[in-house]
Short mmCIF file of C-alpha atoms and ligand atoms in Angstrom, two decimals:
data_model
loop_
_atom_site.label_atom_id
_atom_site.label_comp_id
_atom_site.label_asym_id
_atom_site.label_seq_id
_atom_site.Cartn_x
_atom_site.Cartn_y
_atom_site.Cartn_z
CA UNK A 603 15.23 -29.33 51.52
CA UNK A 604 16.13 -28.57 48.04
CA UNK A 605 19.51 -28.11 46.91
CA UNK A 606 20.19 -24.26 46.19
CA UNK A 607 21.30 -23.72 42.54
CA UNK A 608 24.44 -21.87 43.60
CA UNK A 609 25.54 -24.94 45.32
CA UNK A 610 27.68 -27.48 43.33
CA UNK A 611 28.21 -30.69 44.99
CA UNK A 612 31.14 -31.49 42.49
CA UNK A 613 33.16 -28.58 43.52
CA UNK A 614 32.43 -29.86 47.34
CA UNK A 615 33.66 -33.41 46.44
CA UNK A 616 36.89 -31.92 44.75
CA UNK A 617 37.48 -29.50 47.80
CA UNK A 618 37.32 -32.48 50.08
CA UNK A 619 39.49 -34.52 48.07
CA UNK A 620 42.11 -31.89 47.27
CA UNK A 621 42.47 -31.13 51.01
CA UNK A 622 43.34 -34.83 51.77
CA UNK A 623 45.45 -35.30 48.59
CA UNK A 624 47.60 -32.27 50.07
CA UNK A 625 47.84 -33.79 53.50
CA UNK A 626 48.96 -37.30 52.22
CA UNK A 627 51.18 -35.64 49.56
CA UNK A 628 49.60 -37.55 46.90
CA UNK A 629 51.58 -37.51 43.42
CA UNK A 630 50.24 -35.40 40.62
CA UNK A 631 49.23 -38.21 38.23
CA UNK A 632 47.20 -40.11 40.91
CA UNK A 633 45.76 -36.96 42.07
CA UNK A 634 44.71 -36.03 38.53
CA UNK A 635 43.20 -39.24 37.99
CA UNK A 636 41.36 -39.67 41.07
CA UNK A 637 39.76 -35.83 41.04
CA UNK A 638 37.66 -36.61 38.07
CA UNK A 639 35.47 -39.60 36.89
CA UNK A 640 37.00 -42.06 34.42
CA UNK A 641 33.93 -42.23 32.43
CA UNK A 642 30.83 -40.08 31.91
CA UNK A 643 27.64 -40.57 29.99
CA UNK A 644 24.81 -38.06 29.44
CA UNK A 645 21.75 -38.93 27.26
CA UNK A 646 18.15 -38.36 26.22
CA UNK A 647 15.23 -40.67 27.14
CA UNK A 648 12.11 -40.04 24.96
CA UNK A 649 8.95 -41.33 26.71
CA UNK A 650 5.68 -41.65 25.20
CA UNK A 651 3.40 -40.12 27.98
CA UNK A 652 0.05 -41.11 29.05
CA UNK A 653 -1.58 -37.89 27.51
CA UNK A 654 -0.26 -38.79 23.92
CA UNK A 655 2.78 -36.40 24.18
CA UNK A 656 6.28 -37.41 24.05
CA UNK A 657 8.54 -35.99 26.87
CA UNK A 658 12.35 -36.14 26.61
CA UNK A 659 14.22 -36.97 30.18
CA UNK A 660 17.77 -36.22 30.41
CA UNK A 661 19.64 -39.48 31.99
CA UNK A 662 23.25 -39.68 33.32
CA UNK A 663 25.59 -42.24 34.47
CA UNK A 664 29.24 -41.60 35.71
CA UNK A 665 31.81 -43.98 36.41
CA UNK A 666 34.18 -42.43 38.86
CA UNK A 667 36.65 -45.34 39.55
CA UNK A 668 36.89 -48.91 39.02
CA UNK A 669 40.63 -49.72 40.21
CA UNK A 670 39.21 -51.88 43.23
CA UNK A 671 36.48 -53.55 41.32
CA UNK A 672 33.37 -52.90 38.93
CA UNK A 673 31.70 -49.34 39.46
CA UNK A 674 28.79 -49.47 42.00
CA UNK A 675 26.08 -46.95 42.94
CA UNK A 676 22.66 -45.82 42.90
CA UNK A 677 20.48 -44.02 40.35
CA UNK A 678 18.44 -41.00 41.59
CA UNK A 679 15.19 -39.91 40.27
CA UNK A 680 15.17 -36.11 41.03
CA UNK A 681 13.78 -32.81 39.45
CA UNK A 682 16.96 -31.04 40.45
CA UNK A 683 19.36 -33.63 39.21
CA UNK A 684 22.43 -32.27 37.70
CA UNK A 685 25.48 -34.04 35.76
CA UNK A 686 27.70 -32.56 38.57
CA UNK A 687 25.54 -33.67 41.31
CA UNK A 688 25.89 -37.29 39.56
CA UNK A 689 29.78 -36.67 39.28
CA UNK A 690 30.07 -35.88 43.19
CA UNK A 691 28.27 -38.80 44.01
CA UNK A 692 29.98 -41.17 41.77
CA UNK A 693 33.26 -39.83 43.46
CA UNK A 694 31.68 -40.17 47.11
CA UNK A 695 30.88 -43.92 46.07
CA UNK A 696 34.46 -44.81 45.26
CA UNK A 697 35.52 -43.58 48.89
CA UNK A 698 32.43 -45.40 50.36
CA UNK A 699 33.14 -48.81 48.72
CA UNK A 700 37.00 -48.35 49.80
CA UNK A 701 36.26 -47.23 53.28
CA UNK A 702 33.83 -50.33 53.74
CA UNK A 703 36.58 -52.33 52.17
CA UNK A 704 34.31 -54.04 49.75
CA UNK A 705 35.72 -54.94 46.18
CA UNK A 706 33.88 -52.40 44.15
CA UNK A 707 34.47 -48.87 42.74
CA UNK A 708 32.33 -45.80 42.46
CA UNK A 709 29.58 -44.98 40.06
CA UNK A 710 26.15 -43.09 40.08
CA UNK A 711 23.29 -42.31 37.83
CA UNK A 712 20.25 -40.10 37.36
CA UNK A 713 17.32 -38.95 35.70
CA UNK A 714 16.01 -35.46 35.79
CA UNK A 715 12.31 -36.30 36.51
CA UNK A 716 9.84 -36.23 39.47
CA UNK A 717 8.19 -39.62 40.13
CA UNK A 718 5.57 -37.74 41.91
CA UNK A 719 4.17 -36.62 38.87
CA UNK A 720 4.59 -39.77 36.74
CA UNK A 721 2.44 -42.82 36.34
CA UNK A 722 3.89 -46.33 37.00
CA UNK A 723 3.78 -46.91 33.15
CA UNK A 724 5.73 -43.78 32.35
CA UNK A 725 8.36 -44.62 35.27
CA UNK A 726 8.67 -48.14 33.49
CA UNK A 727 9.54 -46.43 30.14
CA UNK A 728 12.16 -44.13 31.87
CA UNK A 729 13.80 -47.04 33.59
CA UNK A 730 13.77 -49.21 30.26
CA UNK A 731 15.07 -46.09 28.31
CA UNK A 732 17.83 -45.38 30.67
CA UNK A 733 19.03 -49.02 30.54
CA UNK A 734 18.66 -48.96 26.51
CA UNK A 735 21.20 -46.11 26.42
CA UNK A 736 23.69 -47.85 28.54
CA UNK A 737 23.20 -51.51 27.85
CA UNK A 738 26.73 -51.80 26.84
CA UNK A 739 28.36 -49.74 29.41
CA UNK A 740 27.21 -51.28 32.53
CA UNK A 741 27.14 -54.98 33.56
CA UNK A 742 27.61 -57.54 36.31
CA UNK A 743 31.43 -57.00 36.08
CA UNK A 744 31.68 -53.64 34.73
CA UNK A 745 29.28 -51.11 36.63
CA UNK A 746 26.34 -52.30 38.90
CA UNK A 747 23.55 -49.72 39.62
CA UNK A 748 21.30 -49.66 42.51
CA UNK A 749 18.21 -47.48 43.99
CA UNK A 750 18.95 -44.00 45.59
CA UNK A 751 16.84 -41.09 46.07
CA UNK A 752 13.11 -41.84 44.70
CA UNK A 753 14.04 -45.19 42.96
CA UNK A 754 12.71 -48.41 44.29
CA UNK A 755 12.94 -52.23 44.00
CA UNK A 756 10.45 -52.14 41.33
CA UNK A 757 12.76 -49.62 39.17
CA UNK A 758 15.42 -51.98 39.60
CA UNK A 759 13.67 -54.79 38.29
CA UNK A 760 12.45 -53.20 35.27
CA UNK A 761 15.94 -52.02 34.48
CA UNK A 762 17.28 -55.70 34.83
CA UNK A 763 14.48 -57.01 32.71
CA UNK A 764 15.25 -54.44 30.11
CA UNK A 765 19.09 -55.46 30.18
CA UNK A 766 18.18 -59.27 30.07
CA UNK A 767 16.07 -58.63 27.08
CA UNK A 768 18.83 -56.97 25.34
CA UNK A 769 21.43 -59.30 26.37
CA UNK A 770 19.48 -62.55 25.94
CA UNK A 771 20.15 -64.26 29.33
CA UNK A 772 19.42 -64.03 33.18
CA UNK A 773 22.01 -61.58 34.65
CA UNK A 774 20.71 -61.09 38.48
CA UNK A 775 24.21 -59.56 39.32
CA UNK A 776 23.61 -56.54 36.97
CA UNK A 777 21.86 -54.33 39.56
CA UNK A 778 21.11 -54.56 43.27
CA UNK A 779 18.11 -53.48 45.28
CA UNK A 780 16.03 -55.99 43.44
CA UNK A 781 12.68 -57.10 45.15
CA UNK A 782 13.22 -60.07 47.42
CA UNK A 783 12.17 -63.25 45.57
CA UNK A 784 13.46 -61.85 42.32
CA UNK A 785 17.28 -61.67 43.06
CA UNK A 786 17.02 -59.22 46.07
CA UNK A 787 18.63 -59.70 49.32
CA UNK A 788 16.86 -59.85 52.62
CA UNK A 789 17.95 -56.79 54.71
CA UNK A 790 18.66 -54.44 51.74
CA UNK A 791 15.61 -52.39 52.73
CA UNK A 792 16.97 -51.61 56.23
CA UNK A 793 20.44 -51.87 55.44
CA UNK A 794 21.48 -48.09 54.87
CA UNK A 795 19.33 -46.88 57.94
CA UNK A 796 20.72 -49.63 60.12
CA UNK A 797 24.23 -49.16 59.11
CA UNK A 798 23.89 -45.46 60.08
CA UNK A 799 22.81 -46.75 63.57
CA UNK A 800 25.59 -49.28 63.81
CA UNK A 801 28.06 -46.67 63.31
CA UNK A 802 26.23 -44.45 65.76
CA UNK A 803 26.22 -47.01 68.39
CA UNK A 804 29.89 -47.39 67.99
CA UNK A 805 30.35 -43.65 68.43
CA UNK A 806 28.43 -43.28 71.35
CA UNK A 807 30.42 -46.23 72.99
CA UNK A 808 33.48 -44.57 72.49
CA UNK A 809 32.27 -41.26 73.61
CA UNK A 810 30.96 -42.80 76.63
CA UNK A 811 27.20 -41.87 76.08
CA UNK A 812 24.61 -44.20 76.77
CA UNK A 813 22.07 -44.27 73.83
CA UNK A 814 19.05 -44.40 76.27
CA UNK A 815 20.31 -41.21 77.56
CA UNK A 816 20.34 -39.48 74.10
CA UNK A 817 17.43 -37.80 72.00
CA UNK A 818 17.78 -37.35 68.33
CA UNK A 819 16.39 -35.04 65.53
CA UNK A 820 16.36 -36.67 61.92
CA UNK A 821 15.96 -34.74 58.59
CA UNK A 822 14.06 -36.81 55.87
CA UNK A 823 11.48 -39.61 56.49
CA UNK A 824 12.37 -41.97 53.40
CA UNK A 825 13.86 -45.35 53.62
CA UNK A 826 17.17 -44.33 55.16
CA UNK A 827 15.62 -42.48 58.06
CA UNK A 828 12.89 -44.88 58.86
CA UNK A 829 15.23 -47.49 59.50
CA UNK A 830 17.60 -45.39 61.22
CA UNK A 831 15.19 -44.25 63.49
CA UNK A 832 13.89 -48.07 64.23
CA UNK A 833 17.03 -49.34 65.36
CA UNK A 834 18.15 -46.10 67.11
CA UNK A 835 14.70 -46.81 69.18
CA UNK A 836 15.61 -50.30 69.76
CA UNK A 837 19.05 -48.93 71.33
CA UNK A 838 16.76 -46.86 73.79
CA UNK A 839 17.06 -43.58 72.08
CA UNK A 840 14.37 -41.17 71.59
CA UNK A 841 13.66 -39.33 68.33
CA UNK A 842 11.84 -35.75 69.17
CA UNK A 843 11.66 -34.39 65.58
CA UNK A 844 11.57 -35.32 62.05
CA UNK A 845 11.67 -33.30 58.92
CA UNK A 846 9.79 -34.26 55.72
CA UNK A 847 9.06 -32.86 52.26
CA UNK A 848 5.63 -31.68 51.54
CA UNK A 849 5.17 -32.19 47.63
CA UNK A 850 1.80 -30.36 47.56
CA UNK A 851 3.38 -27.13 49.03
CA UNK A 852 7.02 -27.81 47.45
CA UNK A 853 8.44 -27.38 51.02
CA UNK A 854 9.42 -29.22 54.04
CA UNK A 855 8.25 -29.27 57.47
CA UNK A 856 9.48 -30.40 60.79
CA UNK A 857 7.38 -32.68 62.97
CA UNK A 858 8.06 -32.25 66.73
CA UNK A 859 6.89 -34.37 69.74
CA UNK A 860 8.88 -33.55 72.88
CA UNK A 861 8.23 -37.05 74.59
CA UNK A 862 9.18 -38.70 71.37
CA UNK A 863 7.74 -39.63 68.07
CA UNK A 864 5.66 -43.01 67.55
CA UNK A 865 7.58 -44.25 64.45
CA UNK A 866 4.76 -46.94 63.41
CA UNK A 867 2.03 -44.02 63.79
CA UNK A 868 4.20 -41.54 61.64
CA UNK A 869 4.97 -44.43 59.10
CA UNK A 870 1.09 -45.04 58.84
CA UNK A 871 0.42 -41.25 57.70
CA UNK A 872 3.59 -41.05 55.34
CA UNK A 873 3.45 -41.52 51.38
CA UNK A 874 5.85 -43.83 49.67
CA UNK A 875 8.40 -40.93 49.17
CA UNK A 876 8.53 -40.18 52.80
CA UNK A 877 6.08 -37.23 52.78
CA UNK A 878 4.32 -37.06 56.29
CA UNK A 879 0.76 -35.91 55.94
CA UNK A 880 0.80 -32.55 57.83
CA UNK A 881 -2.75 -32.47 58.77
CA UNK A 882 -2.98 -35.83 60.16
CA UNK A 883 0.27 -35.35 62.15
CA UNK A 884 -1.27 -32.44 63.58
CA UNK A 885 -4.26 -34.36 64.90
CA UNK A 886 -2.00 -36.86 66.37
CA UNK A 887 -0.37 -34.00 68.50
CA UNK A 888 2.62 -33.22 66.72
CA UNK A 889 3.82 -29.73 66.42
CA UNK A 890 4.20 -28.61 62.89
CA UNK A 891 7.31 -26.37 62.43
CA UNK A 892 9.22 -24.92 59.63
CA UNK A 893 11.50 -27.46 57.53
CA UNK A 894 14.80 -26.04 59.08
CA UNK A 895 13.73 -26.55 62.63
CA UNK A 896 15.12 -30.09 62.74
CA UNK A 897 18.35 -28.56 62.82
CA UNK A 898 17.99 -26.40 65.91
CA UNK A 899 16.58 -28.92 68.19
CA UNK A 900 18.01 -29.35 71.77
CA UNK A 901 19.14 -32.72 71.20
CA UNK A 902 22.26 -35.05 71.48
CA UNK A 903 22.07 -36.49 67.85
CA UNK A 904 21.41 -35.23 64.46
CA UNK A 905 20.74 -37.55 61.53
CA UNK A 906 20.66 -35.72 58.29
CA UNK A 907 18.91 -38.28 56.06
CA UNK A 908 17.52 -36.17 53.12
CA UNK A 909 19.84 -34.42 50.28
CA UNK A 910 23.15 -32.78 49.86
CA UNK A 911 23.92 -29.15 51.34
CA UNK A 912 21.66 -29.10 54.36
CA UNK A 913 24.07 -28.05 56.93
CA UNK A 914 25.77 -25.12 55.50
CA UNK A 915 28.06 -22.26 56.56
CA UNK A 916 24.80 -20.29 57.72
CA UNK A 917 22.77 -22.80 59.20
CA UNK A 918 25.39 -24.38 61.34
CA UNK A 919 25.27 -21.61 63.33
CA UNK A 920 21.79 -22.31 64.40
CA UNK A 921 22.85 -25.80 65.87
CA UNK A 922 22.23 -26.14 69.63
CA UNK A 923 25.07 -26.45 71.68
CA UNK A 924 23.97 -29.67 72.74
CA UNK A 925 24.53 -31.68 69.72
CA UNK A 926 27.42 -34.13 70.22
CA UNK A 927 27.08 -36.40 67.28
CA UNK A 928 25.98 -36.11 63.73
CA UNK A 929 25.59 -39.29 61.61
CA UNK A 930 25.44 -38.33 58.05
CA UNK A 931 22.73 -40.75 56.64
CA UNK A 932 22.36 -38.61 53.49
CA UNK A 933 25.38 -38.18 50.82
CA UNK A 934 27.02 -34.65 51.23
CA UNK A 935 24.55 -33.24 53.91
CA UNK A 936 27.31 -30.95 55.35
CA UNK A 937 29.28 -28.34 53.22
CA UNK A 938 32.91 -27.79 53.85
CA UNK A 939 32.43 -24.29 55.71
CA UNK A 940 30.07 -26.05 58.06
CA UNK A 941 32.30 -28.91 58.55
CA UNK A 942 35.09 -26.41 59.56
CA UNK A 943 32.76 -25.26 62.14
CA UNK A 944 31.68 -28.46 63.61
CA UNK A 945 35.36 -29.52 63.66
CA UNK A 946 36.35 -26.41 65.57
CA UNK A 947 33.43 -27.00 68.06
CA UNK A 948 34.16 -30.44 68.77
CA UNK A 949 31.10 -31.97 67.34
CA UNK A 950 31.62 -35.67 66.58
CA UNK A 951 30.70 -36.12 62.86
CA UNK A 952 30.37 -39.57 61.49
CA UNK A 953 30.94 -38.83 57.77
CA UNK A 954 28.39 -39.72 55.22
CA UNK A 955 30.44 -42.50 53.26
CA UNK A 956 31.14 -44.39 56.32
CA UNK A 957 27.80 -43.81 57.95
CA UNK A 958 25.72 -44.61 55.03
CA UNK A 959 27.83 -47.35 53.55
CA UNK A 960 25.57 -49.97 54.95
CA UNK A 961 23.34 -49.69 51.75
CA UNK A 962 26.32 -50.58 49.26
CA UNK A 963 27.73 -53.04 51.61
CA UNK A 964 24.25 -54.90 51.44
CA UNK A 965 24.25 -54.49 48.02
CA UNK A 966 27.69 -56.16 47.59
CA UNK A 967 26.15 -58.93 49.74
CA UNK A 968 23.06 -59.16 47.10
CA UNK A 969 25.54 -59.11 44.34
CA UNK A 970 27.34 -61.91 45.85
CA UNK A 971 24.31 -63.87 46.46
CA UNK A 972 22.95 -63.21 42.81
CA UNK A 973 25.92 -64.30 41.36
CA UNK A 974 25.90 -67.70 43.15
CA UNK A 975 21.99 -67.70 42.98
CA UNK A 976 21.98 -68.78 46.70
CA UNK A 977 20.52 -66.60 49.27
CA UNK A 978 20.98 -65.95 52.80
CA UNK A 979 18.72 -65.38 55.69
CA UNK A 980 17.95 -61.93 57.14
CA UNK A 981 19.72 -62.92 60.25
CA UNK A 982 22.94 -63.73 58.16
CA UNK A 983 22.78 -60.69 56.02
CA UNK A 984 22.35 -58.28 58.96
CA UNK A 985 25.24 -60.03 61.14
CA UNK A 986 27.52 -59.64 58.33
CA UNK A 987 26.47 -56.30 57.71
CA UNK A 988 26.89 -55.26 61.39
CA UNK A 989 30.42 -56.73 61.35
CA UNK A 990 31.60 -55.17 58.22
CA UNK A 991 30.26 -51.53 59.26
CA UNK A 992 31.71 -51.92 62.76
CA UNK A 993 35.01 -52.77 61.57
CA UNK A 994 34.95 -50.03 58.93
CA UNK A 995 34.13 -47.59 61.76
CA UNK A 996 36.75 -48.69 63.97
CA UNK A 997 39.33 -48.53 61.25
CA UNK A 998 38.42 -45.03 60.58
CA UNK A 999 38.18 -44.12 64.52
CA UNK A 1000 41.60 -45.68 65.02
CA UNK A 1001 43.49 -43.87 62.46
CA UNK A 1002 41.62 -40.73 63.37
CA UNK A 1003 42.98 -41.25 67.01
CA UNK A 1004 46.40 -42.10 66.08
CA UNK A 1005 46.87 -39.05 63.49
CA UNK A 1006 44.77 -36.83 65.57
CA UNK A 1007 42.39 -36.43 62.47
CA UNK A 1008 38.87 -35.30 62.14
CA UNK A 1009 36.72 -38.28 61.48
CA UNK A 1010 35.88 -37.36 58.04
CA UNK A 1011 39.49 -36.75 57.18
CA UNK A 1012 40.57 -40.07 58.54
CA UNK A 1013 37.96 -41.76 56.60
CA UNK A 1014 39.26 -39.91 53.29
CA UNK A 1015 42.73 -40.75 54.25
CA UNK A 1016 41.97 -44.43 54.37
CA UNK A 1017 39.57 -44.44 51.36
CA UNK A 1018 42.08 -42.38 49.00
CA UNK A 1019 45.01 -44.30 50.00
CA UNK A 1020 43.26 -47.63 49.34
CA UNK A 1021 42.13 -46.74 45.86
CA UNK A 1022 45.48 -44.94 45.12
CA UNK A 1023 47.22 -47.98 45.91
CA UNK A 1024 44.91 -50.07 43.53
CA UNK A 1025 45.64 -47.66 40.76
CA UNK A 1026 49.26 -47.95 41.41
CA UNK A 1027 49.37 -51.60 41.76
CA UNK A 1028 47.62 -52.08 38.40
CA UNK A 1029 50.46 -49.78 36.94
CA UNK A 1030 47.74 -46.78 36.03
CA UNK A 1031 49.98 -44.28 37.63
N1 LIG B 1454 22.40 -45.36 46.57
C1 LIG B 1454 23.41 -45.81 47.81
C2 LIG B 1454 24.53 -45.14 48.17
O1 LIG B 1454 24.43 -43.93 47.92
C3 LIG B 1454 23.52 -47.38 47.57
C4 LIG B 1454 24.49 -47.73 46.32
C5 LIG B 1454 24.55 -49.22 46.24
O2 LIG B 1454 23.75 -50.12 46.74
O3 LIG B 1454 25.24 -49.45 45.22
O4 LIG B 1454 25.14 -45.69 48.81
#
């Protein structure tokens, strides 16, 4: 499940962008502006480790575009993080906020580190160090970070606390994904996974497929995956395979149960990073298969909800002919080579920046609540979220039908046109 070294997500993001820029005949100035980030920060974070040594961690923040509103996007803690990965993810955030039609731009951050091997105190020092390097470049009206891979509400709170100490005030709108009760929104934890399934529900309906007649295989068992599975099961679907990362062995495994996984049971034997305990799963009757096996299952629905570049030019050939829909929970899980094959084979792909836009949409709700210091009920949040994502899905799907476009291309056309219009209207291009 790890990204290969040869794969460059930023090249992939630019390839996707160029394809649509050509299609819509985007002028040269706008194209040059949008194919690279507006601002980029790379810096060192020195940390006094528990063993007495000082370790230097590399941190990043990239602000791709803020024509439609303050930059928005998560911070990833990952040992394989690269500046180019952050660049790509910041660009995808711009399209994500535009397609969801929320008044925000795109940003992303990261730190090269592995929280599996860091104490809570060391993680706190990284969070505070990250904010100290950026305290003047992020803010409630400029760039609003959030959680992403391996970052949590606790991390967000430490970051907020550091920012508030520096700026001398309370600024809950600085960051989203905060703990509920300390500026967080109800529903934020569920939002990304639920959003994936709101889109999946609409797609199945359009394809005239009943959710209760479908089975799914999911990659990843972190926050996004768990809540996607939860809602998919509520709709009547059955998940037969889940792949998860095994930290001790530095590899991933797929866990299969033909009559359907028991979500609560699996949650009970999973660590906070989404790693399922292999031995316990085996005792509970799960078949333990190689990490890639999630992709080759005879299922109707695939939900990649781990990292980028998982469905590639090579692995796409292993997909079973039965797969009808792929709902991309992760960012960038399908490479352009694989995408071309899926399009040719008529697989219905709900693209990442639409399918997983629930997280940032709920972050937007959190920001609104934080700024007015008044908080909504769970029901209010989830109802608003469902409306917003259902609307976004149908805007994309309608455009795809009208212009006979692959769904990813339709989402790109919509998003790029919205951002380009904002840049033009502001007089930037
Ligand atoms: N990290 C999430 C994403 O990739 C959420 C970003 C946010 O909430 O700002 O969409």
